[in-house]
CSV table of C-alpha atoms and ligand atoms in Angstrom, one decimal:
chain,number,residue,atom,x,y,z
A,1,MET,CA,-34.5,-42.4,2.1
A,2,THR,CA,-35.9,-44.9,4.5
A,3,THR,CA,-36.0,-44.0,8.2
A,4,ILE,CA,-35.8,-46.8,10.7
A,5,ARG,CA,-36.6,-46.3,14.4
A,6,MET,CA,-36.8,-48.8,17.3
A,7,GLY,CA,-40.3,-49.3,18.7
A,8,ILE,CA,-40.8,-51.0,22.1
A,9,ASP,CA,-44.3,-51.9,23.5
A,10,ILE,CA,-44.4,-52.2,27.3
A,11,GLY,CA,-47.4,-54.3,28.4
A,12,GLY,CA,-48.5,-56.0,31.6
A,13,THR,CA,-47.4,-59.5,30.4
A,14,GLY,CA,-44.8,-58.9,27.7
A,15,ILE,CA,-42.4,-56.3,26.5
A,16,LYS,CA,-41.9,-56.4,22.7
A,17,GLY,CA,-39.6,-54.6,20.4
A,18,ALA,CA,-38.3,-54.3,16.9
A,19,PRO,CA,-36.8,-51.9,14.5
A,20,VAL,CA,-39.5,-50.4,12.2
A,21,ASP,CA,-39.3,-48.9,8.7
A,22,LEU,CA,-41.3,-45.7,9.1
A,23,GLU,CA,-42.2,-45.4,5.3
A,24,THR,CA,-43.9,-48.8,5.1
A,25,GLY,CA,-44.8,-49.5,8.8
A,26,THR,CA,-43.1,-52.9,8.6
A,27,LEU,CA,-40.7,-54.5,11.1
A,28,THR,CA,-37.2,-54.8,9.6
A,29,ALA,CA,-36.3,-57.7,11.9
A,30,GLY,CA,-38.3,-60.3,13.8
A,31,ARG,CA,-39.6,-58.8,17.0
A,32,LEU,CA,-38.2,-59.8,20.4
A,33,ARG,CA,-40.7,-60.5,23.3
A,34,VAL,CA,-39.5,-60.7,26.9
A,35,LEU,CA,-41.8,-61.5,29.8
A,36,THR,CA,-42.6,-58.4,31.9
A,37,PRO,CA,-40.7,-58.7,35.2
A,38,GLU,CA,-42.6,-59.1,38.4
A,39,PRO,CA,-42.9,-56.7,40.1
A,40,ALA,CA,-42.7,-54.5,37.1
A,41,THR,CA,-40.8,-51.7,38.8
A,42,PRO,CA,-39.3,-48.9,36.7
A,43,ASP,CA,-35.8,-50.3,37.2
A,44,ALA,CA,-36.8,-53.9,36.3
A,45,VAL,CA,-38.6,-52.7,33.2
A,46,ALA,CA,-35.8,-50.5,32.2
A,47,ASP,CA,-33.4,-53.5,32.3
A,48,VAL,CA,-35.7,-55.4,29.9
A,49,VAL,CA,-35.9,-52.4,27.6
A,50,ALA,CA,-32.1,-52.2,27.6
A,51,GLN,CA,-31.9,-56.0,26.9
A,52,ILE,CA,-34.1,-55.5,23.8
A,53,VAL,CA,-32.1,-52.6,22.6
A,54,ASP,CA,-28.9,-54.6,23.0
A,55,HIS,CA,-30.4,-57.6,21.2
A,56,PHE,CA,-30.8,-55.5,18.1
A,57,GLN,CA,-27.5,-53.7,18.7
A,58,TRP,CA,-29.6,-50.6,18.2
A,59,THR,CA,-28.3,-47.1,18.4
A,60,GLY,CA,-30.5,-44.1,17.6
A,61,PRO,CA,-34.0,-42.9,18.6
A,62,ILE,CA,-36.4,-45.2,20.4
A,63,GLY,CA,-40.1,-44.9,20.9
A,64,CYS,CA,-41.7,-46.7,23.8
A,65,THR,CA,-45.3,-47.3,24.8
A,66,PHE,CA,-46.5,-47.4,28.4
A,67,PRO,CA,-50.0,-48.5,29.7
A,68,ALA,CA,-50.7,-45.2,31.6
A,69,VAL,CA,-51.1,-41.5,31.2
A,70,VAL,CA,-47.8,-40.1,29.8
A,71,ARG,CA,-47.2,-36.4,29.7
A,72,HIS,CA,-43.8,-35.1,28.4
A,73,GLY,CA,-42.2,-38.4,29.1
A,74,VAL,CA,-43.5,-38.6,32.7
A,75,THR,CA,-45.9,-41.5,33.6
A,76,LEU,CA,-48.7,-40.0,35.7
A,77,THR,CA,-50.9,-43.0,36.5
A,78,ALA,CA,-50.6,-46.7,37.1
A,79,ALA,CA,-54.0,-48.4,36.8
A,80,ASN,CA,-52.6,-51.9,36.0
A,81,VAL,CA,-48.9,-51.5,36.7
A,82,ASP,CA,-46.5,-51.0,39.5
A,83,GLN,CA,-47.2,-47.9,41.6
A,84,GLY,CA,-43.5,-46.9,41.3
A,85,TRP,CA,-44.3,-45.5,37.9
A,86,VAL,CA,-46.6,-42.7,39.2
A,87,GLY,CA,-44.6,-39.5,38.7
A,88,CYS,CA,-41.7,-41.3,37.1
A,89,ASP,CA,-39.7,-39.5,34.4
A,90,ALA,CA,-39.8,-42.6,32.2
A,91,ALA,CA,-38.3,-41.0,29.2
A,92,GLU,CA,-35.3,-39.9,31.2
A,93,LEU,CA,-35.0,-43.3,33.0
A,94,LEU,CA,-35.1,-45.2,29.8
A,95,SER,CA,-32.8,-42.8,27.9
A,96,LYS,CA,-30.2,-43.1,30.7
A,97,ARG,CA,-30.5,-46.9,30.9
A,98,THR,CA,-30.2,-47.4,27.1
A,99,GLY,CA,-27.9,-44.5,26.3
A,100,GLN,CA,-30.2,-43.6,23.5
A,101,PRO,CA,-32.9,-40.9,23.2
A,102,VAL,CA,-36.2,-42.4,24.2
A,103,THR,CA,-39.7,-41.0,23.7
A,104,VAL,CA,-42.5,-42.4,25.8
A,105,LEU,CA,-46.3,-42.4,25.0
A,106,ASN,CA,-49.5,-44.1,26.1
A,107,ASP,CA,-49.9,-47.6,24.6
A,108,ALA,CA,-53.4,-47.0,23.1
A,109,ASP,CA,-52.3,-43.7,21.6
A,110,ALA,CA,-49.4,-45.5,20.0
A,111,ALA,CA,-51.6,-48.3,18.6
A,112,GLY,CA,-54.0,-45.7,17.3
A,113,VAL,CA,-51.2,-43.7,15.6
A,114,ALA,CA,-50.1,-46.9,13.8
A,115,GLU,CA,-53.6,-47.8,12.7
A,116,MET,CA,-54.2,-44.3,11.4
A,117,ARG,CA,-51.0,-44.3,9.4
A,118,PHE,CA,-50.9,-47.9,8.2
A,119,GLY,CA,-54.1,-49.7,9.2
A,120,VAL,CA,-57.8,-49.3,9.0
A,121,GLY,CA,-57.7,-45.5,9.7
A,122,ARG,CA,-55.5,-44.7,6.8
A,123,GLY,CA,-56.8,-41.7,4.9
A,124,ARG,CA,-59.9,-41.5,7.0
A,125,LYS,CA,-61.2,-38.1,8.2
A,126,GLY,CA,-63.7,-37.4,10.9
A,127,THR,CA,-63.8,-38.6,14.5
A,128,ILE,CA,-62.2,-42.0,15.0
A,129,ILE,CA,-61.8,-43.8,18.3
A,130,MET,CA,-59.4,-46.7,18.7
A,131,VAL,CA,-60.3,-48.9,21.7
A,132,THR,CA,-57.9,-51.5,22.9
A,133,LEU,CA,-59.5,-54.4,24.9
A,134,GLY,CA,-56.7,-56.1,26.9
A,135,THR,CA,-55.8,-56.1,30.5
A,136,GLY,CA,-57.4,-52.7,30.7
A,137,ILE,CA,-59.3,-50.6,28.2
A,138,GLY,CA,-57.1,-48.1,26.3
A,139,THR,CA,-58.5,-45.4,24.0
A,140,ALA,CA,-57.1,-43.1,21.3
A,141,LEU,CA,-59.2,-40.3,19.9
A,142,PHE,CA,-58.5,-38.8,16.5
A,143,THR,CA,-60.2,-36.0,14.7
A,144,ASP,CA,-59.2,-35.6,11.0
A,145,GLY,CA,-56.1,-37.7,11.9
A,146,ILE,CA,-55.0,-35.6,14.8
A,147,LEU,CA,-54.6,-37.4,18.1
A,148,VAL,CA,-55.9,-36.0,21.4
A,149,PRO,CA,-53.5,-37.8,23.7
A,150,ASN,CA,-54.3,-39.6,27.0
A,151,THR,CA,-58.0,-39.7,26.7
A,152,GLU,CA,-58.3,-42.7,29.2
A,153,LEU,CA,-61.9,-43.4,28.2
A,154,GLY,CA,-61.5,-47.0,29.5
A,155,HIS,CA,-62.1,-45.5,33.0
A,156,LEU,CA,-65.5,-44.0,32.2
A,157,GLU,CA,-68.0,-45.0,34.9
A,158,ILE,CA,-70.7,-47.4,33.8
A,159,HIS,CA,-73.1,-48.8,36.3
A,160,GLY,CA,-71.1,-47.1,39.0
A,161,VAL,CA,-67.9,-48.9,38.2
A,162,ASP,CA,-64.8,-48.3,36.1
A,163,ALA,CA,-65.7,-49.5,32.5
A,164,GLU,CA,-62.5,-51.6,32.1
A,165,THR,CA,-63.4,-53.7,35.1
A,166,ARG,CA,-66.5,-54.9,33.1
A,167,ALA,CA,-65.5,-54.8,29.4
A,168,SER,CA,-61.8,-55.4,29.1
A,169,ASP,CA,-60.5,-58.7,27.7
A,170,ALA,CA,-59.2,-59.5,31.2
A,171,ALA,CA,-62.7,-59.1,32.6
A,172,ARG,CA,-64.0,-61.5,30.1
A,173,THR,CA,-61.5,-64.1,31.1
A,174,ARG,CA,-61.8,-63.4,34.8
A,175,GLU,CA,-65.5,-63.8,34.8
A,176,ASP,CA,-65.5,-66.6,32.2
A,177,LEU,CA,-68.0,-64.7,30.1
A,178,THR,CA,-69.5,-66.3,26.9
A,179,TRP,CA,-68.8,-64.3,23.7
A,180,LYS,CA,-72.5,-63.4,23.7
A,181,HIS,CA,-72.3,-62.0,27.2
A,182,TYR,CA,-69.0,-60.2,26.5
A,183,ALA,CA,-70.5,-58.6,23.3
A,184,LYS,CA,-73.2,-57.1,25.5
A,185,ARG,CA,-70.7,-55.6,27.8
A,186,VAL,CA,-68.7,-54.2,24.9
A,187,ASP,CA,-71.9,-52.9,23.2
A,188,GLU,CA,-72.8,-51.1,26.4
A,189,TYR,CA,-69.3,-49.5,26.6
A,190,LEU,CA,-69.3,-48.5,22.9
A,191,ASP,CA,-72.8,-47.0,23.2
A,192,THR,CA,-71.4,-44.8,25.9
A,193,LEU,CA,-68.6,-43.6,23.6
A,194,VAL,CA,-71.1,-43.0,20.8
A,195,ARG,CA,-73.3,-40.9,23.1
A,196,LEU,CA,-70.4,-38.8,24.2
A,197,PHE,CA,-68.4,-38.4,21.0
A,198,THR,CA,-70.5,-39.4,18.0
A,199,PRO,CA,-67.6,-41.0,16.2
A,200,ASP,CA,-67.5,-41.9,12.5
A,201,LEU,CA,-65.6,-45.1,13.2
A,202,ILE,CA,-64.5,-47.3,16.1
A,203,VAL,CA,-61.5,-49.5,15.7
A,204,ILE,CA,-61.1,-52.4,18.1
A,205,GLY,CA,-57.6,-53.5,19.0
A,206,GLY,CA,-55.8,-55.2,22.0
A,207,GLY,CA,-55.9,-58.8,22.9
A,208,ALA,CA,-59.6,-59.3,22.3
A,209,SER,CA,-59.2,-58.2,18.7
A,210,LYS,CA,-57.6,-61.6,17.9
A,211,ASN,CA,-61.2,-63.0,18.6
A,212,ALA,CA,-63.0,-60.2,16.8
A,213,ASP,CA,-65.0,-62.6,14.7
A,214,LYS,CA,-66.5,-64.0,17.9
A,215,PHE,CA,-68.0,-60.8,19.3
A,216,LEU,CA,-67.9,-58.0,16.7
A,217,PRO,CA,-70.7,-59.5,14.6
A,218,ARG,CA,-73.0,-59.6,17.7
A,219,LEU,CA,-72.6,-55.8,18.4
A,220,THR,CA,-75.6,-53.6,17.7
A,221,CYS,CA,-73.6,-50.4,18.1
A,222,SER,CA,-75.0,-47.7,15.7
A,223,VAL,CA,-71.6,-46.7,14.2
A,224,ASP,CA,-69.1,-48.8,12.2
A,225,VAL,CA,-67.0,-51.0,14.4
A,226,VAL,CA,-64.0,-52.7,12.8
A,227,PRO,CA,-61.1,-54.8,14.0
A,228,ALA,CA,-57.6,-53.3,14.0
A,229,GLN,CA,-55.4,-54.5,11.1
A,230,LEU,CA,-52.0,-54.3,12.7
A,231,LEU,CA,-52.9,-56.6,15.7
A,232,ASN,CA,-49.9,-57.4,17.8
A,233,GLU,CA,-47.6,-55.0,16.1
A,234,ALA,CA,-49.5,-51.8,16.3
A,235,GLY,CA,-47.9,-50.7,19.6
A,236,ILE,CA,-44.3,-51.3,18.3
A,237,ILE,CA,-45.1,-49.5,15.0
A,238,GLY,CA,-46.8,-46.6,16.8
A,239,ALA,CA,-43.9,-46.3,19.3
A,240,ALA,CA,-41.4,-46.2,16.4
A,241,LEU,CA,-43.4,-43.5,14.6
A,242,SER,CA,-43.3,-41.4,17.8
A,243,ALA,CA,-39.5,-41.8,18.3
A,244,ASP,CA,-37.4,-38.7,18.0
A,245,PRO,CA,-37.8,-36.5,16.0
A,246,PRO,CA,-41.2,-36.6,17.7
A,247,GLU,CA,-44.4,-36.5,15.7
A,248,THR,CA,-46.7,-33.8,17.0
A,249,VAL,CA,-49.0,-35.6,19.4
A,250,GLY,CA,-52.1,-33.4,19.9
A,251,GLY,CA,-49.9,-30.3,19.7
A,252,GLN,CA,-47.5,-31.6,22.4
A,253,THR,CA,-44.1,-33.1,21.8
A,254,ASP,CA,-41.6,-34.4,24.2
A,255,ARG,CA,-39.5,-31.4,23.2
A,256,ASP,CA,-41.9,-29.1,24.9
A,257,PRO,CA,-40.7,-28.1,28.3
A,258,PRO,CA,-42.2,-30.1,31.1
A,259,ALA,CA,-45.1,-28.4,32.9
A,260,ALA,CA,-43.9,-29.4,36.3
A,261,ALA,CA,-40.5,-29.9,37.9
A,262,PRO,CA,-38.6,-33.0,36.6
A,263,ALA,CA,-39.9,-36.2,38.3
A,264,THR,CA,-37.9,-39.1,39.6
A,265,CYS,CA,-38.5,-42.8,40.0
B,301,BGC,C1,-54.7,-47.3,31.5
B,301,BGC,C2,-54.4,-46.7,30.2
B,301,BGC,C3,-54.0,-47.8,29.1
B,301,BGC,C4,-55.0,-48.9,29.1
B,301,BGC,C5,-54.6,-50.0,28.2
B,301,BGC,C6,-55.7,-48.5,31.4
B,301,BGC,O1,-55.9,-49.1,32.6
B,301,BGC,O2,-55.2,-46.4,32.4
B,301,BGC,O3,-53.4,-45.7,30.2
B,301,BGC,O4,-53.9,-47.2,27.9
B,301,BGC,O5,-55.2,-49.4,30.4
B,301,BGC,O6,-53.4,-50.6,28.6
C-alpha cells in the first residue's frame, strides 16, 4: 500500500511543500512555494506552513525541514534565521498551528536522507557526506546508510573563519567569485572533510548544485564528489520520509522524551 506524507522544506528565501509518495519518492502533486516572510519569526513561518497545508487540504503526518540544529523537535541554533527560533519547540508550534502531527529535522539531514533513499546514495555503504551549498553550508553524515544527525560541519573553522562564510553559494554570489575561484574554496572545504572523516563519497546539493558542471569538474578532491540527483526536491522528500511514524534518525526519534524541559517560542 502506498504511504503518502506531506513534506515541507523551510529555507531562508522560500518555503516549499508537497505530498510525497514514500515508496517512489515522487511528489504526488505540484509543489507550492511561498516566499519566506521577513522577518522569519516562528509565528510568521508557522502561518506559511499552515497556508501550504491548507492549499493541499492535507490531513495527516507532516515532516518539516529547518536550517538549524533540531533536537527532539526543538530548534537550537539560528545561524542564518531569525533568533526567535533558538530554543523554540518548533514541532509543537507547527503541530498546534496546522492541527496535524509535525516532525521537524535539520534541512541538510533531510536532503541527505532523501538522496540516500532515492538518489545517488541509494544502496551505497560506507561513509557518505552530503554537503548542501546554499545560503549556508549544511552537512549530513551517513555510515552504512545510518545518519548521524546535526553534524553542522558547515561551521568548521578554516583560515580562522566559519567555513560557510567562504564556501557557501551565498559567499560565491556575495564576493562575485569566478567558478574557478569558487572551486578552490570548495576544494579546500572538502579537503578538510576528507582529512577528518575519510568518506567514500561526497554528494553536493543545495543551490550551487544547479551549477555543478561549472565547478565540480575543477575539483581536485581525492574522493568521489558527485552532484545530488533530487535537486530542489530533496528537502521536501526527506521531510516527508521523516514524518510520523518517524524514521530512526541516528538512534533518536521525535518520540523519545525531550532531554530538557519543553521550550517555548
Ligand atoms: C546551519 C545548518 C544548516 C545549513 C544549511 C547552517 O548555517 O547551521 O543547520 O543545515 O546552514 O541551511
